[in-house]
């Protein structure tokens, strides 16, 4: 046997050791019901991915309208919802779970939304505001449910909640500042 280990072997052994340390640390330190938290996080992930799809659909439908700022806001929100989804998926993986990136319920919901052709800008903003308020209520419940037993998950959820509250505030302001002619349901002219 060679007395010298190659750099690649050292790197591999170090990686394996760190992996075992991580697993052991998680096993010893995790105080919450892991399966329950994973289920809650996967439910939140599904809701986030639906938000991404809804905002992207609203961006596509509104980007030709004269108020570009609203279309841009839809896109910004879509990207931030995707960021939340990424955070949730990463935490699910850290806890040893598997992020569920598409569910049957999501596909059905999104298809039925796409089937609506009479959406106005105001109805899109209202739909988004309602979804944000539901999201805020869900994250508050989730934070309460995780409680003090899983601080990293709790801190992540609290960070997401802050941004969701900002989304709701921004949508309320956009709805209030919408010009009268754009409050009509026929703004798309089709
Ligand atoms: Fe949001």
mmCIF file of C-alpha atoms and ligand atoms in Angstrom:
data_model
loop_
_atom_site.group_PDB
_atom_site.id
_atom_site.type_symbol
_atom_site.label_atom_id
_atom_site.label_comp_id
_atom_site.label_asym_id
_atom_site.label_seq_id
_atom_site.Cartn_x
_atom_site.Cartn_y
_atom_site.Cartn_z
ATOM 1 C CA UNK A 1 0.000 0.000 0.000
ATOM 2 C CA UNK A 2 1.334 3.410 -0.903
ATOM 3 C CA UNK A 3 2.377 5.515 2.082
ATOM 4 C CA UNK A 4 1.206 8.626 0.324
ATOM 5 C CA UNK A 5 -2.403 9.338 -0.365
ATOM 6 C CA UNK A 6 -3.139 11.211 -3.527
ATOM 7 C CA UNK A 7 -4.843 14.607 -3.296
ATOM 8 C CA UNK A 8 -7.941 13.095 -4.894
ATOM 9 C CA UNK A 9 -8.115 10.382 -2.228
ATOM 10 C CA UNK A 10 -7.675 12.910 0.581
ATOM 11 C CA UNK A 11 -10.410 15.045 -0.910
ATOM 12 C CA UNK A 12 -12.720 12.037 -1.216
ATOM 13 C CA UNK A 13 -12.053 10.864 2.372
ATOM 14 C CA UNK A 14 -12.588 14.386 3.703
ATOM 15 C CA UNK A 15 -15.865 14.660 1.788
ATOM 16 C CA UNK A 16 -17.079 11.312 3.172
ATOM 17 C CA UNK A 17 -16.110 12.318 6.709
ATOM 18 C CA UNK A 18 -17.919 15.644 6.426
ATOM 19 C CA UNK A 19 -20.985 13.881 5.016
ATOM 20 C CA UNK A 20 -21.080 11.509 8.010
ATOM 21 C CA UNK A 21 -20.557 14.401 10.434
ATOM 22 C CA UNK A 22 -23.460 16.276 8.788
ATOM 23 C CA UNK A 23 -25.728 13.225 8.994
ATOM 24 C CA UNK A 24 -24.798 12.535 12.609
ATOM 25 C CA UNK A 25 -25.214 16.176 13.599
ATOM 26 C CA UNK A 26 -28.647 16.305 11.984
ATOM 27 C CA UNK A 27 -29.717 13.015 13.577
ATOM 28 C CA UNK A 28 -28.640 14.140 17.049
ATOM 29 C CA UNK A 29 -29.782 17.743 16.921
ATOM 30 C CA UNK A 30 -33.108 17.614 15.109
ATOM 31 C CA UNK A 31 -35.939 17.912 17.607
ATOM 32 C CA UNK A 32 -38.978 18.298 15.363
ATOM 33 C CA UNK A 33 -41.110 15.604 13.728
ATOM 34 C CA UNK A 34 -39.098 15.347 10.519
ATOM 35 C CA UNK A 35 -41.781 13.646 8.406
ATOM 36 C CA UNK A 36 -44.393 16.159 9.479
ATOM 37 C CA UNK A 37 -42.118 19.120 8.730
ATOM 38 C CA UNK A 38 -41.235 17.618 5.345
ATOM 39 C CA UNK A 39 -44.940 17.272 4.504
ATOM 40 C CA UNK A 40 -45.597 20.903 5.534
ATOM 41 C CA UNK A 41 -42.608 22.146 3.531
ATOM 42 C CA UNK A 42 -43.634 20.177 0.447
ATOM 43 C CA UNK A 43 -47.161 21.624 0.699
ATOM 44 C CA UNK A 44 -45.619 25.111 0.913
ATOM 45 C CA UNK A 45 -43.380 24.299 -2.055
ATOM 46 C CA UNK A 46 -46.396 23.276 -4.181
ATOM 47 C CA UNK A 47 -48.138 26.541 -3.251
ATOM 48 C CA UNK A 48 -45.004 28.541 -4.141
ATOM 49 C CA UNK A 49 -44.647 26.884 -7.530
ATOM 50 C CA UNK A 50 -48.284 27.703 -8.278
ATOM 51 C CA UNK A 51 -47.516 31.331 -7.414
ATOM 52 C CA UNK A 52 -44.588 31.308 -9.853
ATOM 53 C CA UNK A 53 -46.838 29.985 -12.643
ATOM 54 C CA UNK A 54 -49.631 32.448 -11.860
ATOM 55 C CA UNK A 55 -47.330 35.484 -11.821
ATOM 56 C CA UNK A 56 -45.597 34.374 -15.023
ATOM 57 C CA UNK A 57 -48.988 33.932 -16.722
ATOM 58 C CA UNK A 58 -50.018 37.409 -15.565
ATOM 59 C CA UNK A 59 -46.719 38.820 -16.818
ATOM 60 C CA UNK A 60 -47.281 37.236 -20.256
ATOM 61 C CA UNK A 61 -50.854 38.554 -20.432
ATOM 62 C CA UNK A 62 -50.022 42.079 -19.321
ATOM 63 C CA UNK A 63 -46.668 42.943 -20.855
ATOM 64 C CA UNK A 64 -48.280 44.600 -23.873
ATOM 65 C CA UNK A 65 -50.490 46.853 -21.813
ATOM 66 C CA UNK A 66 -49.482 50.495 -21.442
ATOM 67 C CA UNK A 67 -48.634 50.159 -17.765
ATOM 68 C CA UNK A 68 -45.318 48.356 -18.069
ATOM 69 C CA UNK A 69 -44.595 48.817 -14.387
ATOM 70 C CA UNK A 70 -47.355 46.360 -13.486
ATOM 71 C CA UNK A 71 -46.071 43.714 -15.908
ATOM 72 C CA UNK A 72 -42.585 44.220 -14.484
ATOM 73 C CA UNK A 73 -43.950 43.841 -10.968
ATOM 74 C CA UNK A 74 -45.546 40.511 -11.952
ATOM 75 C CA UNK A 75 -42.167 39.330 -13.232
ATOM 76 C CA UNK A 76 -40.326 40.494 -10.099
ATOM 77 C CA UNK A 77 -42.865 38.673 -7.925
ATOM 78 C CA UNK A 78 -42.566 35.522 -10.080
ATOM 79 C CA UNK A 79 -38.794 35.525 -9.592
ATOM 80 C CA UNK A 80 -39.103 36.086 -5.834
ATOM 81 C CA UNK A 81 -41.673 33.280 -5.537
ATOM 82 C CA UNK A 82 -39.216 31.033 -7.404
ATOM 83 C CA UNK A 83 -36.521 32.034 -4.917
ATOM 84 C CA UNK A 84 -38.844 31.028 -2.054
ATOM 85 C CA UNK A 85 -39.493 27.706 -3.788
ATOM 86 C CA UNK A 86 -35.738 27.154 -4.121
ATOM 87 C CA UNK A 87 -35.236 27.850 -0.405
ATOM 88 C CA UNK A 88 -38.008 25.406 0.531
ATOM 89 C CA UNK A 89 -36.646 22.720 -1.809
ATOM 90 C CA UNK A 90 -33.142 23.169 -0.383
ATOM 91 C CA UNK A 91 -34.392 22.829 3.196
ATOM 92 C CA UNK A 92 -36.436 19.727 2.269
ATOM 93 C CA UNK A 93 -33.288 18.158 0.821
ATOM 94 C CA UNK A 94 -31.251 19.162 3.913
ATOM 95 C CA UNK A 95 -33.791 17.327 6.075
ATOM 96 C CA UNK A 96 -33.402 14.202 3.964
ATOM 97 C CA UNK A 97 -36.628 14.601 2.022
ATOM 98 C CA UNK A 98 -37.355 14.879 -1.653
ATOM 99 C CA UNK A 99 -38.783 18.130 -3.032
ATOM 100 C CA UNK A 100 -41.987 17.462 -4.979
ATOM 101 C CA UNK A 101 -41.708 19.791 -7.947
ATOM 102 C CA UNK A 102 -44.988 18.981 -9.697
ATOM 103 C CA UNK A 103 -48.216 17.587 -8.376
ATOM 104 C CA UNK A 104 -51.418 16.611 -10.105
ATOM 105 C CA UNK A 105 -53.297 19.297 -8.191
ATOM 106 C CA UNK A 106 -50.891 21.962 -9.466
ATOM 107 C CA UNK A 107 -51.306 20.951 -13.089
ATOM 108 C CA UNK A 108 -55.109 20.871 -12.833
ATOM 109 C CA UNK A 109 -55.200 24.260 -11.098
ATOM 110 C CA UNK A 110 -52.903 25.897 -13.614
ATOM 111 C CA UNK A 111 -54.774 24.444 -16.619
ATOM 112 C CA UNK A 112 -58.098 25.728 -15.316
ATOM 113 C CA UNK A 113 -56.515 29.154 -14.789
ATOM 114 C CA UNK A 114 -55.179 29.209 -18.332
ATOM 115 C CA UNK A 115 -58.639 28.383 -19.618
ATOM 116 C CA UNK A 116 -59.915 31.739 -18.393
ATOM 117 C CA UNK A 117 -59.629 34.141 -21.286
ATOM 118 C CA UNK A 118 -61.518 37.073 -19.874
ATOM 119 C CA UNK A 119 -58.956 38.178 -17.331
ATOM 120 C CA UNK A 120 -58.595 41.887 -16.844
ATOM 121 C CA UNK A 121 -55.630 43.622 -15.294
ATOM 122 C CA UNK A 122 -57.681 44.436 -12.226
ATOM 123 C CA UNK A 123 -58.871 40.820 -11.884
ATOM 124 C CA UNK A 124 -55.278 39.593 -12.151
ATOM 125 C CA UNK A 125 -54.155 42.005 -9.426
ATOM 126 C CA UNK A 126 -57.081 40.947 -7.247
ATOM 127 C CA UNK A 127 -56.326 37.255 -7.815
ATOM 128 C CA UNK A 128 -52.685 37.850 -6.871
ATOM 129 C CA UNK A 129 -53.615 39.856 -3.780
ATOM 130 C CA UNK A 130 -55.974 37.109 -2.603
ATOM 131 C CA UNK A 131 -53.270 34.497 -3.198
ATOM 132 C CA UNK A 132 -50.720 36.586 -1.268
ATOM 133 C CA UNK A 133 -53.094 36.960 1.680
ATOM 134 C CA UNK A 134 -53.682 33.195 1.695
ATOM 135 C CA UNK A 135 -49.949 32.662 1.479
ATOM 136 C CA UNK A 136 -49.325 34.998 4.442
ATOM 137 C CA UNK A 137 -51.917 33.131 6.530
ATOM 138 C CA UNK A 138 -50.375 29.771 5.544
ATOM 139 C CA UNK A 139 -46.825 30.857 6.419
ATOM 140 C CA UNK A 140 -47.988 32.209 9.792
ATOM 141 C CA UNK A 141 -49.644 28.842 10.521
ATOM 142 C CA UNK A 142 -46.550 26.987 9.325
ATOM 143 C CA UNK A 143 -44.209 29.089 11.517
ATOM 144 C CA UNK A 144 -46.484 28.472 14.491
ATOM 145 C CA UNK A 145 -46.550 24.759 13.692
ATOM 146 C CA UNK A 146 -42.757 24.450 13.441
ATOM 147 C CA UNK A 147 -42.502 26.407 16.698
ATOM 148 C CA UNK A 148 -39.207 26.337 18.582
ATOM 149 C CA UNK A 149 -38.158 22.866 17.492
ATOM 150 C CA UNK A 150 -36.486 23.688 14.180
ATOM 151 C CA UNK A 151 -34.870 27.137 14.171
ATOM 152 C CA UNK A 152 -33.300 27.012 10.672
ATOM 153 C CA UNK A 153 -36.661 26.136 9.084
ATOM 154 C CA UNK A 154 -38.410 28.746 11.207
ATOM 155 C CA UNK A 155 -35.935 31.497 10.267
ATOM 156 C CA UNK A 156 -36.258 30.610 6.569
ATOM 157 C CA UNK A 157 -40.083 30.717 6.801
ATOM 158 C CA UNK A 158 -40.014 34.043 8.633
ATOM 159 C CA UNK A 159 -37.827 35.489 5.859
ATOM 160 C CA UNK A 160 -40.296 34.283 3.233
ATOM 161 C CA UNK A 161 -43.222 35.718 5.222
ATOM 162 C CA UNK A 162 -41.614 39.189 5.273
ATOM 163 C CA UNK A 163 -41.403 39.210 1.481
ATOM 164 C CA UNK A 164 -44.933 37.834 1.064
ATOM 165 C CA UNK A 165 -46.240 40.705 3.197
ATOM 166 C CA UNK A 166 -44.345 43.136 0.957
ATOM 167 C CA UNK A 167 -45.941 41.522 -2.111
ATOM 168 C CA UNK A 168 -49.424 42.042 -0.666
ATOM 169 C CA UNK A 169 -48.647 45.698 0.173
ATOM 170 C CA UNK A 170 -47.330 46.328 -3.351
ATOM 171 C CA UNK A 171 -50.409 44.760 -4.966
ATOM 172 C CA UNK A 172 -52.721 46.847 -2.784
ATOM 173 C CA UNK A 173 -50.861 49.997 -3.853
ATOM 174 C CA UNK A 174 -51.031 48.996 -7.536
ATOM 175 C CA UNK A 175 -54.776 48.356 -7.285
ATOM 176 C CA UNK A 176 -55.352 51.710 -5.595
ATOM 177 C CA UNK A 177 -53.267 53.616 -8.145
ATOM 178 C CA UNK A 178 -54.752 51.910 -11.222
ATOM 179 C CA UNK A 179 -56.181 54.451 -13.711
ATOM 180 C CA UNK A 180 -59.965 54.306 -14.052
ATOM 181 C CA UNK A 181 -59.867 53.091 -17.664
ATOM 182 C CA UNK A 182 -57.752 50.087 -16.654
ATOM 183 C CA UNK A 183 -60.186 49.133 -13.933
ATOM 184 C CA UNK A 184 -62.655 48.140 -16.661
ATOM 185 C CA UNK A 185 -62.845 44.428 -17.372
ATOM 186 C CA UNK A 186 -62.530 45.012 -21.123
ATOM 187 C CA UNK A 187 -59.084 46.593 -21.093
ATOM 188 C CA UNK A 188 -57.617 43.876 -23.315
ATOM 189 C CA UNK A 189 -60.097 44.796 -26.031
ATOM 190 C CA UNK A 190 -60.875 41.236 -27.060
HETATM 191 FE FE1 LIG B 1 -45.725 36.455 -2.773
#
